[in-house]
PDB file of C-alpha atoms in Angstrom:
ATOM      1  CA  MET A   1     -61.138-119.131  18.159  1.00 49.00           C
ATOM      2  CA  ARG A   2     -57.819-117.986  19.567  1.00 55.00           C
ATOM      3  CA  PRO A   3     -58.227-115.698  22.573  1.00 56.00           C
ATOM      4  CA  LEU A   4     -57.291-112.072  22.092  1.00 60.00           C
ATOM      5  CA  ARG A   5     -54.018-111.301  23.858  1.00 66.00           C
ATOM      6  CA  LEU A   6     -53.096-107.674  24.335  1.00 69.00           C
ATOM      7  CA  VAL A   7     -49.601-108.680  25.455  1.00 73.00           C
ATOM      8  CA  PRO A   8     -47.721-111.648  23.909  1.00 72.00           C
ATOM      9  CA  ASP A   9     -46.924-114.548  26.222  1.00 71.00           C
ATOM     10  CA  ASP A  10     -43.195-114.313  25.537  1.00 76.00           C
ATOM     11  CA  THR A  11     -42.914-110.648  26.535  1.00 80.00           C
ATOM     12  CA  ALA A  12     -39.660-109.998  28.417  1.00 84.00           C
ATOM     13  CA  ILE A  13     -39.397-106.266  29.045  1.00 87.00           C
ATOM     14  CA  PRO A  14     -36.611-105.361  31.539  1.00 90.00           C
ATOM     15  CA  PHE A  15     -38.733-102.974  33.593  1.00 91.00           C
ATOM     16  CA  MET A  16     -36.283-102.771  36.500  1.00 90.00           C
ATOM     17  CA  ARG A  17     -33.715-101.029  34.308  1.00 90.00           C
ATOM     18  CA  GLY A  18     -35.768 -97.866  34.725  1.00 88.00           C
ATOM     19  CA  ARG A  19     -36.380 -98.299  38.450  1.00 89.00           C
ATOM     20  CA  HIS A  20     -34.327 -95.274  39.511  1.00 91.00           C
ATOM     21  CA  VAL A  21     -35.934 -92.991  36.946  1.00 92.00           C
ATOM     22  CA  GLY A  22     -39.420 -94.205  37.845  1.00 90.00           C
ATOM     23  CA  VAL A  23     -39.066 -93.718  41.590  1.00 92.00           C
ATOM     24  CA  ALA A  24     -37.292 -90.361  41.213  1.00 93.00           C
ATOM     25  CA  THR A  25     -39.937 -89.043  38.799  1.00 93.00           C
ATOM     26  CA  SER A  26     -42.727 -90.155  41.100  1.00 92.00           C
ATOM     27  CA  ALA A  27     -41.069 -88.521  44.116  1.00 92.00           C
ATOM     28  CA  VAL A  28     -40.632 -85.220  42.262  1.00 94.00           C
ATOM     29  CA  LEU A  29     -44.267 -85.216  41.110  1.00 94.00           C
ATOM     30  CA  SER A  30     -45.489 -86.025  44.615  1.00 94.00           C
ATOM     31  CA  ILE A  31     -43.393 -83.242  46.169  1.00 95.00           C
ATOM     32  CA  ALA A  32     -44.763 -80.810  43.574  1.00 95.00           C
ATOM     33  CA  SER A  33     -48.289 -82.030  44.399  1.00 94.00           C
ATOM     34  CA  ILE A  34     -47.755 -81.373  48.110  1.00 94.00           C
ATOM     35  CA  ILE A  35     -46.586 -77.845  47.281  1.00 94.00           C
ATOM     36  CA  LEU A  36     -49.697 -77.320  45.155  1.00 92.00           C
ATOM     37  CA  PHE A  37     -51.838 -78.551  48.047  1.00 90.00           C
ATOM     38  CA  PHE A  38     -50.574 -75.721  50.265  1.00 90.00           C
ATOM     39  CA  TRP A  39     -50.003 -73.107  47.557  1.00 88.00           C
ATOM     40  CA  PRO A  40     -52.060 -72.028  45.732  1.00 86.00           C
ATOM     41  CA  GLY A  41     -54.247 -74.709  47.342  1.00 86.00           C
ATOM     42  CA  LEU A  42     -57.139 -76.747  46.029  1.00 87.00           C
ATOM     43  CA  ASN A  43     -60.353 -75.385  44.594  1.00 84.00           C
ATOM     44  CA  TYR A  44     -62.496 -76.449  47.542  1.00 81.00           C
ATOM     45  CA  SER A  45     -66.217 -76.725  46.917  1.00 78.00           C
ATOM     46  CA  ILE A  46     -69.004 -75.791  49.286  1.00 74.00           C
ATOM     47  CA  ASP A  47     -68.517 -79.130  51.046  1.00 72.00           C
ATOM     48  CA  PHE A  48     -65.196 -77.983  52.488  1.00 75.00           C
ATOM     49  CA  ARG A  49     -65.250 -74.168  52.536  1.00 75.00           C
ATOM     50  CA  GLY A  50     -68.900 -73.453  53.301  1.00 72.00           C
ATOM     51  CA  GLY A  51     -71.469 -71.744  51.130  1.00 78.00           C
ATOM     52  CA  VAL A  52     -75.033 -72.055  49.939  1.00 82.00           C
ATOM     53  CA  LEU A  53     -76.874 -75.093  48.629  1.00 82.00           C
ATOM     54  CA  ILE A  54     -79.950 -74.219  46.553  1.00 85.00           C
ATOM     55  CA  GLU A  55     -82.488 -76.649  45.115  1.00 87.00           C
ATOM     56  CA  ALA A  56     -84.548 -75.067  42.334  1.00 88.00           C
ATOM     57  CA  ARG A  57     -87.355 -76.364  40.122  1.00 89.00           C
ATOM     58  CA  LEU A  58     -87.366 -74.800  36.649  1.00 89.00           C
ATOM     59  CA  PRO A  59     -90.498 -74.434  34.493  1.00 87.00           C
ATOM     60  CA  GLY A  60     -89.068 -76.856  31.923  1.00 86.00           C
ATOM     61  CA  ASN A  61     -86.269 -79.358  31.529  1.00 86.00           C
ATOM     62  CA  ALA A  62     -83.122 -77.875  33.040  1.00 85.00           C
ATOM     63  CA  ASP A  63     -80.369 -76.647  30.724  1.00 85.00           C
ATOM     64  CA  LEU A  64     -77.437 -77.102  33.093  1.00 84.00           C
ATOM     65  CA  SER A  65     -74.974 -75.115  30.994  1.00 85.00           C
ATOM     66  CA  ARG A  66     -77.317 -72.076  30.906  1.00 88.00           C
ATOM     67  CA  VAL A  67     -77.966 -72.273  34.633  1.00 88.00           C
ATOM     68  CA  ARG A  68     -74.239 -72.634  35.351  1.00 85.00           C
ATOM     69  CA  THR A  69     -73.405 -69.619  33.179  1.00 87.00           C
ATOM     70  CA  LEU A  70     -76.161 -67.564  34.782  1.00 88.00           C
ATOM     71  CA  VAL A  71     -75.312 -68.139  38.432  1.00 86.00           C
ATOM     72  CA  GLY A  72     -71.579 -68.178  37.705  1.00 83.00           C
ATOM     73  CA  GLY A  73     -71.818 -64.601  36.474  1.00 84.00           C
ATOM     74  CA  LEU A  74     -73.281 -63.293  39.740  1.00 84.00           C
ATOM     75  CA  GLY A  75     -69.880 -62.926  41.389  1.00 81.00           C
ATOM     76  CA  PHE A  76     -70.241 -65.715  43.961  1.00 80.00           C
ATOM     77  CA  GLY A  77     -67.288 -67.744  42.776  1.00 71.00           C
ATOM     78  CA  ASP A  78     -67.401 -70.978  40.802  1.00 70.00           C
ATOM     79  CA  ALA A  79     -70.896 -72.433  40.683  1.00 77.00           C
ATOM     80  CA  ALA A  80     -71.514 -76.172  40.776  1.00 79.00           C
ATOM     81  CA  VAL A  81     -74.761 -77.139  39.054  1.00 84.00           C
ATOM     82  CA  GLN A  82     -76.073 -80.669  38.702  1.00 81.00           C
ATOM     83  CA  GLN A  83     -79.265 -82.548  37.937  1.00 79.00           C
ATOM     84  CA  PHE A  84     -81.277 -83.462  41.002  1.00 75.00           C
ATOM     85  CA  GLY A  85     -84.295 -85.743  40.817  1.00 75.00           C
ATOM     86  CA  PRO A  86     -86.709 -84.860  37.956  1.00 82.00           C
ATOM     87  CA  PRO A  87     -85.364 -83.239  34.744  1.00 84.00           C
ATOM     88  CA  THR A  88     -86.716 -79.876  35.924  1.00 87.00           C
ATOM     89  CA  ASP A  89     -84.814 -79.848  39.239  1.00 88.00           C
ATOM     90  CA  VAL A  90     -81.269 -78.568  39.696  1.00 89.00           C
ATOM     91  CA  LEU A  91     -78.936 -78.408  42.650  1.00 86.00           C
ATOM     92  CA  ILE A  92     -76.808 -75.255  42.797  1.00 85.00           C
ATOM     93  CA  LYS A  93     -73.739 -74.914  45.019  1.00 83.00           C
ATOM     94  CA  LEU A  94     -72.304 -71.439  45.540  1.00 82.00           C
ATOM     95  CA  GLY A  95     -69.450 -70.070  47.625  1.00 76.00           C
ATOM     96  CA  PRO A  96     -69.717 -68.390  51.028  1.00 76.00           C
ATOM     97  CA  GLU A  97     -70.204 -65.008  49.312  1.00 75.00           C
ATOM     98  CA  ALA A  98     -73.801 -66.068  48.595  1.00 76.00           C
ATOM     99  CA  ALA A  99     -74.514 -67.093  52.200  1.00 73.00           C
ATOM    100  CA  THR A 100     -76.333 -63.841  53.049  1.00 77.00           C
ATOM    101  CA  GLU A 101     -80.021 -63.218  52.558  1.00 80.00           C
ATOM    102  CA  ALA A 102     -79.218 -60.645  49.885  1.00 83.00           C
ATOM    103  CA  GLY A 103     -77.037 -63.135  48.038  1.00 82.00           C
ATOM    104  CA  ARG A 104     -79.745 -65.780  47.926  1.00 81.00           C
ATOM    105  CA  ALA A 105     -82.229 -63.135  46.769  1.00 84.00           C
ATOM    106  CA  ARG A 106     -79.915 -62.234  43.869  1.00 87.00           C
ATOM    107  CA  VAL A 107     -79.754 -65.872  42.807  1.00 86.00           C
ATOM    108  CA  GLN A 108     -83.528 -66.218  42.971  1.00 85.00           C
ATOM    109  CA  ALA A 109     -84.075 -63.003  40.993  1.00 88.00           C
ATOM    110  CA  ALA A 110     -81.624 -64.092  38.296  1.00 89.00           C
ATOM    111  CA  LEU A 111     -83.325 -67.468  37.920  1.00 88.00           C
ATOM    112  CA  GLN A 112     -86.764 -65.858  37.770  1.00 88.00           C
ATOM    113  CA  THR A 113     -85.585 -63.448  35.078  1.00 88.00           C
ATOM    114  CA  GLN A 114     -83.942 -66.116  32.914  1.00 89.00           C
ATOM    115  CA  PHE A 115     -86.431 -68.909  33.685  1.00 89.00           C
ATOM    116  CA  PRO A 116     -89.812 -67.355  34.627  1.00 88.00           C
ATOM    117  CA  GLY A 117     -91.766 -69.530  37.025  1.00 87.00           C
ATOM    118  CA  THR A 118     -88.711 -70.987  38.771  1.00 87.00           C
ATOM    119  CA  GLU A 119     -89.438 -72.277  42.256  1.00 85.00           C
ATOM    120  CA  LEU A 120     -86.753 -72.311  44.966  1.00 83.00           C
ATOM    121  CA  ARG A 121     -87.590 -75.436  46.935  1.00 84.00           C
ATOM    122  CA  ARG A 122     -84.673 -75.348  49.374  1.00 82.00           C
ATOM    123  CA  ALA A 123     -81.804 -73.062  50.369  1.00 79.00           C
ATOM    124  CA  GLU A 124     -79.296 -74.205  52.978  1.00 77.00           C
ATOM    125  CA  VAL A 125     -76.172 -72.533  54.307  1.00 77.00           C
ATOM    126  CA  VAL A 126     -73.198 -74.787  55.024  1.00 71.00           C
ATOM    127  CA  GLY A 127     -71.095 -73.199  57.758  1.00 64.00           C
ATOM    128  CA  SER A 128     -67.331 -73.304  58.098  1.00 57.00           C
ATOM    129  CA  LYS A 129     -67.503 -75.662  61.111  1.00 58.00           C
ATOM    130  CA  VAL A 130     -69.571 -78.229  59.212  1.00 58.00           C
ATOM    131  CA  SER A 131     -67.292 -78.021  56.174  1.00 61.00           C
ATOM    132  CA  GLY A 132     -64.238 -78.366  58.430  1.00 66.00           C
ATOM    133  CA  ASP A 133     -65.722 -81.472  60.045  1.00 73.00           C
ATOM    134  CA  LEU A 134     -66.421 -82.952  56.610  1.00 68.00           C
ATOM    135  CA  PHE A 135     -62.842 -82.337  55.490  1.00 70.00           C
ATOM    136  CA  ARG A 136     -61.384 -83.853  58.673  1.00 78.00           C
ATOM    137  CA  ASP A 137     -63.652 -86.898  58.495  1.00 79.00           C
ATOM    138  CA  GLY A 138     -62.799 -87.403  54.827  1.00 72.00           C
ATOM    139  CA  MET A 139     -59.064 -87.288  55.490  1.00 75.00           C
ATOM    140  CA  THR A 140     -59.536 -89.676  58.424  1.00 82.00           C
ATOM    141  CA  ALA A 141     -61.379 -92.136  56.171  1.00 77.00           C
ATOM    142  CA  ALA A 142     -58.547 -92.031  53.625  1.00 74.00           C
ATOM    143  CA  ALA A 143     -55.918 -92.546  56.353  1.00 79.00           C
ATOM    144  CA  MET A 144     -57.870 -95.484  57.800  1.00 82.00           C
ATOM    145  CA  ALA A 145     -58.103 -97.048  54.344  1.00 75.00           C
ATOM    146  CA  LEU A 146     -54.335 -96.806  53.901  1.00 73.00           C
ATOM    147  CA  GLY A 147     -53.770 -98.276  57.380  1.00 78.00           C
ATOM    148  CA  ALA A 148     -56.105-101.186  56.673  1.00 79.00           C
ATOM    149  CA  MET A 149     -54.266-101.903  53.419  1.00 73.00           C
ATOM    150  CA  LEU A 150     -50.943-101.914  55.260  1.00 73.00           C
ATOM    151  CA  LEU A 151     -52.185-104.439  57.828  1.00 79.00           C
ATOM    152  CA  TYR A 152     -53.707-106.656  55.127  1.00 77.00           C
ATOM    153  CA  ILE A 153     -50.541-106.788  53.034  1.00 74.00           C
ATOM    154  CA  TRP A 154     -48.347-107.126  56.129  1.00 74.00           C
ATOM    155  CA  PHE A 155     -50.169-110.274  57.249  1.00 78.00           C
ATOM    156  CA  ARG A 156     -50.537-111.725  53.754  1.00 75.00           C
ATOM    157  CA  PHE A 157     -46.964-111.055  52.608  1.00 76.00           C
ATOM    158  CA  ASP A 158     -43.668-110.009  54.188  1.00 76.00           C
ATOM    159  CA  TRP A 159     -43.205-106.547  55.656  1.00 81.00           C
ATOM    160  CA  GLN A 160     -41.277-105.376  52.585  1.00 84.00           C
ATOM    161  CA  PHE A 161     -44.415-105.864  50.493  1.00 86.00           C
ATOM    162  CA  GLY A 162     -46.524-103.880  52.966  1.00 83.00           C
ATOM    163  CA  ILE A 163     -44.160-100.920  53.035  1.00 85.00           C
ATOM    164  CA  GLY A 164     -43.825-100.966  49.249  1.00 88.00           C
ATOM    165  CA  LEU A 165     -47.593-100.986  48.783  1.00 86.00           C
ATOM    166  CA  VAL A 166     -48.441 -98.225  51.253  1.00 85.00           C
ATOM    167  CA  THR A 167     -45.576 -96.014  50.050  1.00 90.00           C
ATOM    168  CA  THR A 168     -46.798 -96.387  46.471  1.00 91.00           C
ATOM    169  CA  LEU A 169     -50.386 -95.637  47.497  1.00 89.00           C
ATOM    170  CA  LEU A 170     -49.253 -92.464  49.262  1.00 89.00           C
ATOM    171  CA  LEU A 171     -47.424 -91.388  46.104  1.00 92.00           C
ATOM    172  CA  ASP A 172     -50.522 -92.181  44.009  1.00 93.00           C
ATOM    173  CA  VAL A 173     -52.802 -90.198  46.329  1.00 91.00           C
ATOM    174  CA  THR A 174     -50.517 -87.164  46.454  1.00 93.00           C
ATOM    175  CA  LYS A 175     -50.268 -87.101  42.657  1.00 94.00           C
ATOM    176  CA  THR A 176     -54.075 -87.239  42.446  1.00 94.00           C
ATOM    177  CA  ILE A 177     -54.223 -84.273  44.820  1.00 93.00           C
ATOM    178  CA  GLY A 178     -51.733 -82.540  42.534  1.00 94.00           C
ATOM    179  CA  PHE A 179     -54.043 -83.256  39.603  1.00 95.00           C
ATOM    180  CA  TYR A 180     -56.770 -81.290  41.393  1.00 94.00           C
ATOM    181  CA  GLY A 181     -54.302 -78.502  42.095  1.00 92.00           C
ATOM    182  CA  VAL A 182     -53.286 -78.200  38.434  1.00 93.00           C
ATOM    183  CA  SER A 183     -56.701 -78.725  36.832  1.00 91.00           C
ATOM    184  CA  ARG A 184     -58.547 -76.538  39.393  1.00 88.00           C
ATOM    185  CA  LEU A 185     -61.421 -78.979  39.414  1.00 88.00           C
ATOM    186  CA  PRO A 186     -63.716 -78.507  42.433  1.00 84.00           C
ATOM    187  CA  PHE A 187     -62.553 -80.638  45.355  1.00 87.00           C
ATOM    188  CA  ASP A 188     -65.633 -81.989  47.135  1.00 82.00           C
ATOM    189  CA  LEU A 189     -66.963 -85.156  48.736  1.00 80.00           C
ATOM    190  CA  ASN A 190     -67.132 -86.781  45.297  1.00 84.00           C
ATOM    191  CA  SER A 191     -63.389 -86.169  45.004  1.00 87.00           C
ATOM    192  CA  LEU A 192     -62.742 -88.028  48.255  1.00 84.00           C
ATOM    193  CA  ALA A 193     -64.947 -90.869  47.026  1.00 85.00           C
ATOM    194  CA  ALA A 194     -62.912 -91.022  43.803  1.00 89.00           C
ATOM    195  CA  ILE A 195     -59.639 -91.135  45.760  1.00 88.00           C
ATOM    196  CA  LEU A 196     -60.900 -93.996  47.950  1.00 84.00           C
ATOM    197  CA  ILE A 197     -62.063 -95.914  44.863  1.00 87.00           C
ATOM    198  CA  LEU A 198     -58.668 -95.392  43.246  1.00 88.00           C
ATOM    199  CA  ILE A 199     -56.946 -96.690  46.387  1.00 86.00           C
ATOM    200  CA  GLY A 200     -58.966 -99.898  46.078  1.00 84.00           C
ATOM    201  CA  PHE A 201     -58.233-100.213  42.355  1.00 87.00           C
ATOM    202  CA  SER A 202     -54.531 -99.569  42.859  1.00 87.00           C
ATOM    203  CA  VAL A 203     -54.270-102.082  45.700  1.00 86.00           C
ATOM    204  CA  THR A 204     -55.952-104.790  43.636  1.00 86.00           C
ATOM    205  CA  ASP A 205     -53.498-104.337  40.778  1.00 87.00           C
ATOM    206  CA  LYS A 206     -50.465-104.312  43.054  1.00 89.00           C
ATOM    207  CA  VAL A 207     -51.591-107.386  44.990  1.00 88.00           C
ATOM    208  CA  VAL A 208     -51.746-109.324  41.706  1.00 89.00           C
ATOM    209  CA  VAL A 209     -48.152-108.365  40.873  1.00 91.00           C
ATOM    210  CA  TYR A 210     -46.910-108.968  44.417  1.00 90.00           C
ATOM    211  CA  ASP A 211     -48.628-112.342  44.598  1.00 90.00           C
ATOM    212  CA  ARG A 212     -46.908-113.461  41.391  1.00 92.00           C
ATOM    213  CA  ILE A 213     -43.549-112.226  42.746  1.00 91.00           C
ATOM    214  CA  ARG A 214     -44.058-114.268  45.890  1.00 88.00           C
ATOM    215  CA  GLU A 215     -44.929-117.374  43.873  1.00 91.00           C
ATOM    216  CA  ASN A 216     -41.882-116.951  41.646  1.00 91.00           C
ATOM    217  CA  LEU A 217     -39.618-116.446  44.667  1.00 88.00           C
ATOM    218  CA  ARG A 218     -40.624-119.934  45.778  1.00 87.00           C
ATOM    219  CA  LYS A 219     -40.469-121.388  42.292  1.00 89.00           C
ATOM    220  CA  PHE A 220     -37.125-119.932  41.168  1.00 87.00           C
ATOM    221  CA  LYS A 221     -35.079-120.142  44.354  1.00 83.00           C
ATOM    222  CA  THR A 222     -31.726-119.191  42.812  1.00 84.00           C
ATOM    223  CA  MET A 223     -32.903-116.447  40.456  1.00 87.00           C
ATOM    224  CA  PRO A 224     -31.901-112.892  41.537  1.00 89.00           C
ATOM    225  CA  LEU A 225     -34.758-110.798  42.884  1.00 89.00           C
ATOM    226  CA  ARG A 226     -34.462-108.270  40.050  1.00 91.00           C
ATOM    227  CA  GLN A 227     -35.047-110.983  37.444  1.00 92.00           C
ATOM    228  CA  VAL A 228     -37.895-112.454  39.496  1.00 92.00           C
ATOM    229  CA  ILE A 229     -39.639-109.074  39.581  1.00 93.00           C
ATOM    230  CA  ASP A 230     -39.183-108.500  35.840  1.00 93.00           C
ATOM    231  CA  LEU A 231     -40.492-111.992  35.117  1.00 93.00           C
ATOM    232  CA  SER A 232     -43.502-111.504  37.393  1.00 93.00           C
ATOM    233  CA  ILE A 233     -44.437-108.144  35.875  1.00 93.00           C
ATOM    234  CA  ASN A 234     -44.271-109.565  32.361  1.00 92.00           C
ATOM    235  CA  GLN A 235     -46.380-112.563  33.381  1.00 91.00           C
ATOM    236  CA  THR A 236     -49.118-110.328  34.824  1.00 90.00           C
ATOM    237  CA  LEU A 237     -48.816-107.567  32.223  1.00 90.00           C
ATOM    238  CA  SER A 238     -51.616-108.918  30.034  1.00 87.00           C
ATOM    239  CA  ARG A 239     -54.006-109.021  32.989  1.00 85.00           C
ATOM    240  CA  THR A 240     -52.957-105.541  34.116  1.00 88.00           C
ATOM    241  CA  VAL A 241     -53.447-103.998  30.676  1.00 88.00           C
ATOM    242  CA  ALA A 242     -56.790-105.750  30.090  1.00 87.00           C
ATOM    243  CA  THR A 243     -58.226-104.745  33.481  1.00 87.00           C
ATOM    244  CA  SER A 244     -57.059-101.139  33.315  1.00 90.00           C
ATOM    245  CA  LEU A 245     -58.190-100.744  29.711  1.00 90.00           C
ATOM    246  CA  THR A 246     -61.636-102.145  30.521  1.00 90.00           C
ATOM    247  CA  VAL A 247     -62.142 -99.727  33.422  1.00 90.00           C
ATOM    248  CA  LEU A 248     -60.727 -96.852  31.383  1.00 91.00           C
ATOM    249  CA  LEU A 249     -63.031 -97.465  28.425  1.00 90.00           C
ATOM    250  CA  SER A 250     -66.045 -97.629  30.735  1.00 90.00           C
ATOM    251  CA  ILE A 251     -65.290 -94.299  32.441  1.00 92.00           C
ATOM    252  CA  LEU A 252     -63.867 -92.338  29.482  1.00 92.00           C
ATOM    253  CA  PRO A 253     -67.270 -91.541  27.865  1.00 91.00           C
ATOM    254  CA  LEU A 254     -68.387 -89.881  31.112  1.00 89.00           C
ATOM    255  CA  ALA A 255     -65.227 -87.805  31.119  1.00 90.00           C
ATOM    256  CA  LEU A 256     -65.748 -86.696  27.509  1.00 89.00           C
ATOM    257  CA  ILE A 257     -69.492 -86.024  27.396  1.00 85.00           C
ATOM    258  CA  GLY A 258     -70.493 -85.808  31.051  1.00 79.00           C
ATOM    259  CA  LYS A 259     -71.357 -82.549  32.751  1.00 72.00           C
ATOM    260  CA  GLY A 260     -70.663 -80.971  36.115  1.00 72.00           C
ATOM    261  CA  SER A 261     -69.586 -83.129  39.048  1.00 77.00           C
ATOM    262  CA  VAL A 262     -70.025 -86.334  37.036  1.00 84.00           C
ATOM    263  CA  GLN A 263     -67.435 -85.203  34.503  1.00 87.00           C
ATOM    264  CA  ASP A 264     -65.053 -84.053  37.249  1.00 88.00           C
ATOM    265  CA  PHE A 265     -65.361 -87.434  38.950  1.00 91.00           C
ATOM    266  CA  ALA A 266     -64.752 -89.254  35.661  1.00 92.00           C
ATOM    267  CA  TRP A 267     -61.590 -87.281  34.829  1.00 93.00           C
ATOM    268  CA  THR A 268     -60.232 -88.015  38.292  1.00 93.00           C
ATOM    269  CA  MET A 269     -60.853 -91.710  37.712  1.00 93.00           C
ATOM    270  CA  VAL A 270     -59.134 -91.596  34.313  1.00 94.00           C
ATOM    271  CA  PHE A 271     -56.077 -89.934  35.827  1.00 95.00           C
ATOM    272  CA  GLY A 272     -56.051 -92.321  38.778  1.00 93.00           C
ATOM    273  CA  ILE A 273     -56.321 -95.425  36.600  1.00 93.00           C
ATOM    274  CA  VAL A 274     -53.279 -94.362  34.580  1.00 93.00           C
ATOM    275  CA  ILE A 275     -51.299 -93.480  37.712  1.00 93.00           C
ATOM    276  CA  GLY A 276     -52.334 -96.627  39.589  1.00 91.00           C
ATOM    277  CA  THR A 277     -51.475 -98.931  36.693  1.00 91.00           C
ATOM    278  CA  THR A 278     -48.062 -97.456  35.957  1.00 91.00           C
ATOM    279  CA  SER A 279     -47.127 -97.245  39.643  1.00 92.00           C
ATOM    280  CA  SER A 280     -47.561-101.007  40.029  1.00 90.00           C
ATOM    281  CA  ILE A 281     -44.721-101.468  37.541  1.00 90.00           C
ATOM    282  CA  PHE A 282     -42.443 -98.477  38.015  1.00 92.00           C
ATOM    283  CA  ILE A 283     -42.935 -97.656  41.718  1.00 93.00           C
ATOM    284  CA  ALA A 284     -44.223-100.574  43.795  1.00 92.00           C
ATOM    285  CA  SER A 285     -41.926-103.157  42.224  1.00 92.00           C
ATOM    286  CA  PRO A 286     -38.714-101.052  42.428  1.00 92.00           C
ATOM    287  CA  ILE A 287     -39.445-100.226  46.095  1.00 92.00           C
ATOM    288  CA  LEU A 288     -39.777-103.946  46.785  1.00 90.00           C
ATOM    289  CA  LEU A 289     -36.451-104.518  45.012  1.00 90.00           C
ATOM    290  CA  PHE A 290     -34.721-101.845  47.103  1.00 89.00           C
ATOM    291  CA  LEU A 291     -36.117-103.208  50.376  1.00 86.00           C
ATOM    292  CA  GLY A 292     -35.878-106.940  49.763  1.00 78.00           C
ATOM    293  CA  GLU A 293     -32.964-107.573  47.437  1.00 74.00           C
ATOM    294  CA  LYS A 294     -31.053-109.335  50.238  1.00 71.00           C
ATOM    295  CA  ARG A 295     -33.727-110.212  52.785  1.00 67.00           C
ATOM    296  CA  LEU A 296     -36.255-111.856  50.469  1.00 69.00           C
ATOM    297  CA  ARG A 297     -33.604-113.904  48.674  1.00 63.00           C
ATOM    298  CA  ARG A 298     -32.157-114.985  51.986  1.00 55.00           C
ATOM    299  CA  GLN A 299     -35.604-116.146  53.078  1.00 50.00           C
ATOM    300  CA  ALA A 300     -36.053-118.003  49.797  1.00 47.00           C
ATOM    301  CA  GLY A 301     -32.644-119.685  50.358  1.00 46.00           C
ATOM    302  CA  ALA A 302     -33.661-120.709  53.857  1.00 46.00           C
ATOM    303  CA  VAL A 303     -36.804-122.293  52.464  1.00 44.00           C
ATOM    304  CA  ALA A 304     -34.711-124.199  49.922  1.00 45.00           C
ATOM    305  CA  SER A 305     -32.339-125.461  52.656  1.00 44.00           C
ATOM    306  CA  GLU A 306     -35.260-126.666  54.749  1.00 41.00           C
ATOM    307  CA  ALA A 307     -36.697-128.461  51.715  1.00 40.00           C
ATOM    308  CA  ARG A 308     -33.386-130.245  51.061  1.00 44.00           C
ATOM    309  CA  GLY A 309     -33.065-131.123  54.742  1.00 40.00           C
TER     310      GLY A 309
END
């Protein structure tokens, strides 16, 4: 049997022709995402703005959509409802408006009216200081991840590769933040986890492309860097498409039929996979071309001279 190839072996797409458009479009989207981050801001969940966390046990299997509609209509802001443990248990997250004793009593009364026999097993208030610490620690974790990636690429490749990778990751992350700003999905700890996962996915894809560029720089010592990059992208395109499509197909069902925080997480992953895959071609590679068009070719020429000597 002949193996299935999503991209023909003789593909020769001149990707670098669109390098200016790709980088400019990405920069505009990232600037817009930063503006959205500050105004109107993200839809922070209880994890980052404080609120009430309620664990309830219903008399029967929980209908999450009914529970979400019920508590969402109490005037405490957007309600996050998810399955917790047995099918009868739900975890309800409400805004700081429900942090008072009267607010929690209203939630309990509404659940008892709609689902007689409901038992409130736990009710915790998350204060603003705790939520602020969570937000700061989450941002610190993301910054540390980006720093670690920079050091890894810097030692494995030349500095141009490291700067290209980290710059592209920053653009990817800001666009993901912009996705939350536009979609108004709740931004919680699951969102930070999704961003960190997407950083790892994006780095893996870019390292594959960069590694092939480095190999071709040594193999084709007189070829201009622009042609080397186009050749390398086309050579790895089949792998890039197959990997991204596999991950996308595995997460897409959760995005389409999932509920609550699981669905929000899945849609973030879908968006991030598309952004991370396209940025390897249209952002990371053009940045490397801008930074290394003279330096990398000079280094390749020096290697050739040493080999002849």
